[in-house]
Short mmCIF file of N, CA and C in Angstrom, two decimals:
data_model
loop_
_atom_site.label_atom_id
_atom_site.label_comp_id
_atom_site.label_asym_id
_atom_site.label_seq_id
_atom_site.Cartn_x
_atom_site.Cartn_y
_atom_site.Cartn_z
N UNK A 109 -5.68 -42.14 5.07
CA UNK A 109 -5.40 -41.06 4.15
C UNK A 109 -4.55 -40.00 4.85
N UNK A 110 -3.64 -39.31 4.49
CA UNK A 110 -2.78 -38.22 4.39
C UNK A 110 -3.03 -37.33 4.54
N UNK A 111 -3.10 -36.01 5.41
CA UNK A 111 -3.93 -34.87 4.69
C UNK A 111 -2.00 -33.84 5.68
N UNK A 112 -2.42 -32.82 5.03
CA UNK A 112 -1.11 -31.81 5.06
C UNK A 112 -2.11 -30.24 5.21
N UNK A 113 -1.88 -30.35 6.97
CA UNK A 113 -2.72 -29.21 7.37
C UNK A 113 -2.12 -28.39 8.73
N UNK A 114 -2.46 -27.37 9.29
CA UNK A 114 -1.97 -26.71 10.55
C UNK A 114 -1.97 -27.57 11.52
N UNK A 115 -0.86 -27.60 12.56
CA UNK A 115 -1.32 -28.12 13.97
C UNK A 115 -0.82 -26.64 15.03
N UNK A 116 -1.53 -26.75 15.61
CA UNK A 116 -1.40 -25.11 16.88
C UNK A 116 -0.48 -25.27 17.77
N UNK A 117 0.54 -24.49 17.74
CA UNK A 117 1.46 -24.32 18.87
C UNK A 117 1.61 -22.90 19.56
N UNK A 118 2.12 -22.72 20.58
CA UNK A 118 1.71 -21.92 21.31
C UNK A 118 1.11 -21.77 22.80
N UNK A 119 0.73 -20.36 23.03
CA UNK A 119 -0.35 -20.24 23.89
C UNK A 119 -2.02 -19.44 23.39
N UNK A 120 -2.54 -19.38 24.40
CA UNK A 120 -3.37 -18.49 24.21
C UNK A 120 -3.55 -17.34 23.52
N UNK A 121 -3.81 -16.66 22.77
CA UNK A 121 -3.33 -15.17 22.60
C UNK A 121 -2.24 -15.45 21.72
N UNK A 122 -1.60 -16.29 21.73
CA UNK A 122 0.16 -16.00 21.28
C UNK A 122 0.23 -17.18 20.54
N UNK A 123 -0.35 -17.50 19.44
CA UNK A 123 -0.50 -18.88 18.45
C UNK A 123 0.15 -18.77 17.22
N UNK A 124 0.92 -20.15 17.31
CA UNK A 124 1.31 -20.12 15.93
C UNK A 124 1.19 -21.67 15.12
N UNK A 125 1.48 -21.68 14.11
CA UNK A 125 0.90 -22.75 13.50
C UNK A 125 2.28 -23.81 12.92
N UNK A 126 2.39 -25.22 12.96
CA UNK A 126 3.23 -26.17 12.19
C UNK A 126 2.45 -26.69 11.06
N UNK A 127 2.76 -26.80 9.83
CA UNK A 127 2.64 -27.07 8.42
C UNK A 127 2.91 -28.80 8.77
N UNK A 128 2.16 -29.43 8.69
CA UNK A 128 2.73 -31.06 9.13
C UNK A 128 1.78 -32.02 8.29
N UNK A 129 1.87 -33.02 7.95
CA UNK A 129 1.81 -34.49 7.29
C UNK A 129 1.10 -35.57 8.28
N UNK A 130 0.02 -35.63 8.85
CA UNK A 130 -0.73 -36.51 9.14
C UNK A 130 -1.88 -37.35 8.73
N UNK A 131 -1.80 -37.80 9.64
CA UNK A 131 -2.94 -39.18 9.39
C UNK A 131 -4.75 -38.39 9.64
N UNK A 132 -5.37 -38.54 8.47
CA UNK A 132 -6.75 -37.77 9.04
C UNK A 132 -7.46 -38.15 9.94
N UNK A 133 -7.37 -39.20 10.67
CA UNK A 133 -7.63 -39.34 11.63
C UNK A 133 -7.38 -38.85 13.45
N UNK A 134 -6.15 -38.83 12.66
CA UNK A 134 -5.48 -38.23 14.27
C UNK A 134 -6.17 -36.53 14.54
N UNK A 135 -6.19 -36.34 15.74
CA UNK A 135 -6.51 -34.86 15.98
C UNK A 135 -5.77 -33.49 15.78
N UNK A 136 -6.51 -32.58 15.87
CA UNK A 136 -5.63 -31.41 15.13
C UNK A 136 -4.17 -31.57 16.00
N UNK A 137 -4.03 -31.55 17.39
CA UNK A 137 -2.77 -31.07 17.95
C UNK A 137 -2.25 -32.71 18.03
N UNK A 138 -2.44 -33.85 17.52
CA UNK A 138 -1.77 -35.21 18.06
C UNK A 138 -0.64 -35.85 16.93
N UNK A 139 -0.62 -36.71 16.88
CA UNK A 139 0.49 -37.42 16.11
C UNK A 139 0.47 -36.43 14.99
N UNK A 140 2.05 -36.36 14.15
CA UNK A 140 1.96 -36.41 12.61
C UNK A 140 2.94 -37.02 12.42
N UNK A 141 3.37 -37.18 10.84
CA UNK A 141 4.25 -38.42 10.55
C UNK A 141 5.52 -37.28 9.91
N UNK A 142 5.43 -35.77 9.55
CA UNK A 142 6.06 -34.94 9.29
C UNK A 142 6.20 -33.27 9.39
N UNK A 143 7.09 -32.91 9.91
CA UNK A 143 6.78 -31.43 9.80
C UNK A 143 6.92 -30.97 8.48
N UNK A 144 6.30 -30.15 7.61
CA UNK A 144 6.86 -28.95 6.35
C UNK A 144 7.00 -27.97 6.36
N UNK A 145 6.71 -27.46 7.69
CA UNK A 145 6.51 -25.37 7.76
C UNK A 145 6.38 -25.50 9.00
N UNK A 146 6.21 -23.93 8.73
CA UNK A 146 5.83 -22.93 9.79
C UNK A 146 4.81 -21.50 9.43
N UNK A 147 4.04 -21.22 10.43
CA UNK A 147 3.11 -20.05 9.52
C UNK A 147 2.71 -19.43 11.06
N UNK A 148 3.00 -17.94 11.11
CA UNK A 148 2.91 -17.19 12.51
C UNK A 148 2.12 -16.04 11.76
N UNK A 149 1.03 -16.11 12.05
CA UNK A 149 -0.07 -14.95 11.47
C UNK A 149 0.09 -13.63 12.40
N UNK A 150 0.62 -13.83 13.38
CA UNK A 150 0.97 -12.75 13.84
C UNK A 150 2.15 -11.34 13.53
N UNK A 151 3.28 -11.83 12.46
CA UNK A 151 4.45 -11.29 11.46
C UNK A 151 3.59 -10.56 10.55
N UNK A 152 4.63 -9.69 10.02
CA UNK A 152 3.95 -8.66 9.31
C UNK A 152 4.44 -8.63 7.82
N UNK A 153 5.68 -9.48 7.67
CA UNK A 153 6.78 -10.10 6.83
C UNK A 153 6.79 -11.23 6.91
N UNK A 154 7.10 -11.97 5.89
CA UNK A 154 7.60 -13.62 5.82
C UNK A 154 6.45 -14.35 6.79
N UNK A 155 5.39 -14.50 6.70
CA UNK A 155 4.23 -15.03 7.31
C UNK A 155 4.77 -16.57 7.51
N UNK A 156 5.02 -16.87 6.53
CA UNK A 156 5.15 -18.79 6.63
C UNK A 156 6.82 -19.11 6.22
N UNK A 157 7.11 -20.45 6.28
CA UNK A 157 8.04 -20.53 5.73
C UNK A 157 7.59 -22.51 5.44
N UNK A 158 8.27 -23.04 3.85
CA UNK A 158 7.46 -24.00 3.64
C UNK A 158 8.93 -24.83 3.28
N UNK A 159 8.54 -26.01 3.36
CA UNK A 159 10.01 -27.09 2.78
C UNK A 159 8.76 -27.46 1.16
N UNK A 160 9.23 -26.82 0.16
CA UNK A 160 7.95 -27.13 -0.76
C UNK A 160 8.63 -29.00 -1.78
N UNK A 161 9.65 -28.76 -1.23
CA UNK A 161 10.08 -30.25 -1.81
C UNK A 161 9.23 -30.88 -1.12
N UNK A 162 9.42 -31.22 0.07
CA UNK A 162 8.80 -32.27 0.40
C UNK A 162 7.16 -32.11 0.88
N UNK A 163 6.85 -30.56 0.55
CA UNK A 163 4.87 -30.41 0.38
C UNK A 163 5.13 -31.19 -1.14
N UNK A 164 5.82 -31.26 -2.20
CA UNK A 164 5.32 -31.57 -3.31
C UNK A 164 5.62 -33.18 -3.16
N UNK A 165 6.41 -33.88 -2.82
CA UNK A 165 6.20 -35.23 -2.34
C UNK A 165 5.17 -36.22 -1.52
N UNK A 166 4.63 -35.03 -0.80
CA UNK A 166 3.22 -35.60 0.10
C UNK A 166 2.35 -35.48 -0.81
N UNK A 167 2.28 -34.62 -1.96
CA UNK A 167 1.11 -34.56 -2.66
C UNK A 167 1.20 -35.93 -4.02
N UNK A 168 2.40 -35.65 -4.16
CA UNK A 168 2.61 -37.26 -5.05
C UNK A 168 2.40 -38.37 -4.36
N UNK A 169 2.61 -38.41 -3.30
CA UNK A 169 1.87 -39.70 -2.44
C UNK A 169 0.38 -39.85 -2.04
N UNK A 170 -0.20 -38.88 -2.72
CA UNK A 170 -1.69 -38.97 -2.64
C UNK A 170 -2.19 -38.06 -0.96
N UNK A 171 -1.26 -37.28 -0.65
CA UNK A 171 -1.63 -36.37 0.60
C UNK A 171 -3.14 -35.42 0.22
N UNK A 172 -4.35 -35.11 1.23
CA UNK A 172 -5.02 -33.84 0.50
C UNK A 172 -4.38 -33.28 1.58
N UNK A 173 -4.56 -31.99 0.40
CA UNK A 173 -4.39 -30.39 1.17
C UNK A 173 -5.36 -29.68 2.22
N UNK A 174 -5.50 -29.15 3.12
CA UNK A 174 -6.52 -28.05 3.79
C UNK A 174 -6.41 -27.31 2.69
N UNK A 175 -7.50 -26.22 3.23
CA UNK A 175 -7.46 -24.99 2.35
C UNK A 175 -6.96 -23.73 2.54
N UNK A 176 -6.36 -23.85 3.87
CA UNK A 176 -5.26 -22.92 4.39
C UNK A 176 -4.19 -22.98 3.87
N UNK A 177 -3.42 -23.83 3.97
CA UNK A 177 -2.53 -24.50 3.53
C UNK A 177 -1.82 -24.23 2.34
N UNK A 178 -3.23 -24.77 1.51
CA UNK A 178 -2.92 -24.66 -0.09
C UNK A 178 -2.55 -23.24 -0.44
N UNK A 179 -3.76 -22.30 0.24
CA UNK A 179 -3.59 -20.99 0.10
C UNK A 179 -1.65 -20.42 0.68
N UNK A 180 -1.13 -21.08 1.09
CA UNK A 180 0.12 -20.86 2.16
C UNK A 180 0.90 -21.53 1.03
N UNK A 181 1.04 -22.61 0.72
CA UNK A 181 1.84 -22.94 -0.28
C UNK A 181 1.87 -22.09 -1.79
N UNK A 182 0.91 -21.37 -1.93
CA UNK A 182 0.74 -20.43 -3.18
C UNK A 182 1.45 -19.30 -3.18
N UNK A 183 1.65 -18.71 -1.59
CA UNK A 183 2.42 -17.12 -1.14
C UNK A 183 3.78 -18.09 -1.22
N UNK A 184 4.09 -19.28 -0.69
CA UNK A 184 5.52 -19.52 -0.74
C UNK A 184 6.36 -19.78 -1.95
N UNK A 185 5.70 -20.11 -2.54
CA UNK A 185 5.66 -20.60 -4.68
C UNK A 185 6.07 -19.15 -4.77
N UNK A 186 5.07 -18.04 -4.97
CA UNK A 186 5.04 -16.43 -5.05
C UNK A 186 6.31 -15.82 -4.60
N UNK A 187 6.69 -16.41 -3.33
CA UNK A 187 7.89 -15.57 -2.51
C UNK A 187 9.42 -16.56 -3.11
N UNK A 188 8.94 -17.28 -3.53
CA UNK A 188 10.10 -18.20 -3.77
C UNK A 188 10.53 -17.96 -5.67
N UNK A 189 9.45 -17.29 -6.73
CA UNK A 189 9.63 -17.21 -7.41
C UNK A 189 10.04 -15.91 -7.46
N UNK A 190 9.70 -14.68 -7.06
CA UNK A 190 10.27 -13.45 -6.46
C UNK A 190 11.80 -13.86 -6.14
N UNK A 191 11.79 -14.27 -5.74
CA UNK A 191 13.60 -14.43 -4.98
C UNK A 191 14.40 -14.87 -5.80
N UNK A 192 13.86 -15.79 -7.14
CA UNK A 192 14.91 -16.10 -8.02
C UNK A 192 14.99 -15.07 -9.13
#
């Protein structure tokens, strides 16, 4: 199964997150089969940034969502409908 959740990059103290397409098996920081984002909780502006084409293609392929995530794809929908 698919799941489309954070993997941690970074350091200590200084973390930021990749939006990616893996296998639920694999571990949080190991293989994925795609990147879709980016999300730096540390910004005070533009928190994430999402490729929502291809979040909405992983989900037609039967991907689940985290619940971070989902919540992250909802501000980018929000910021993306704002902008048009």
């Amino acid at each position: 199964m698919v799941k489309i959740r954070l993997r941690k990059t970074g350091c200590n103290r200084v973390a930021t997150f990749r939006v990616v397409a893996c296998d639920s098996r694999s571990p949080r920081d190991g293989k994925f089969l795609e990147i879709l984002g980016w999300y730096d909780p540390r910004k005070t502006e533009n928190k994430c940034g999402l490729n929502l084409e291809r979040v909405a293609y992983w989900k037609s392929q039967g991907a689940q969502v985290s619940e971070t995530v989902a919540s992250l794809i909802k501000q980018a929908q929000k910021a993306q409908a704002a902008q048009a």
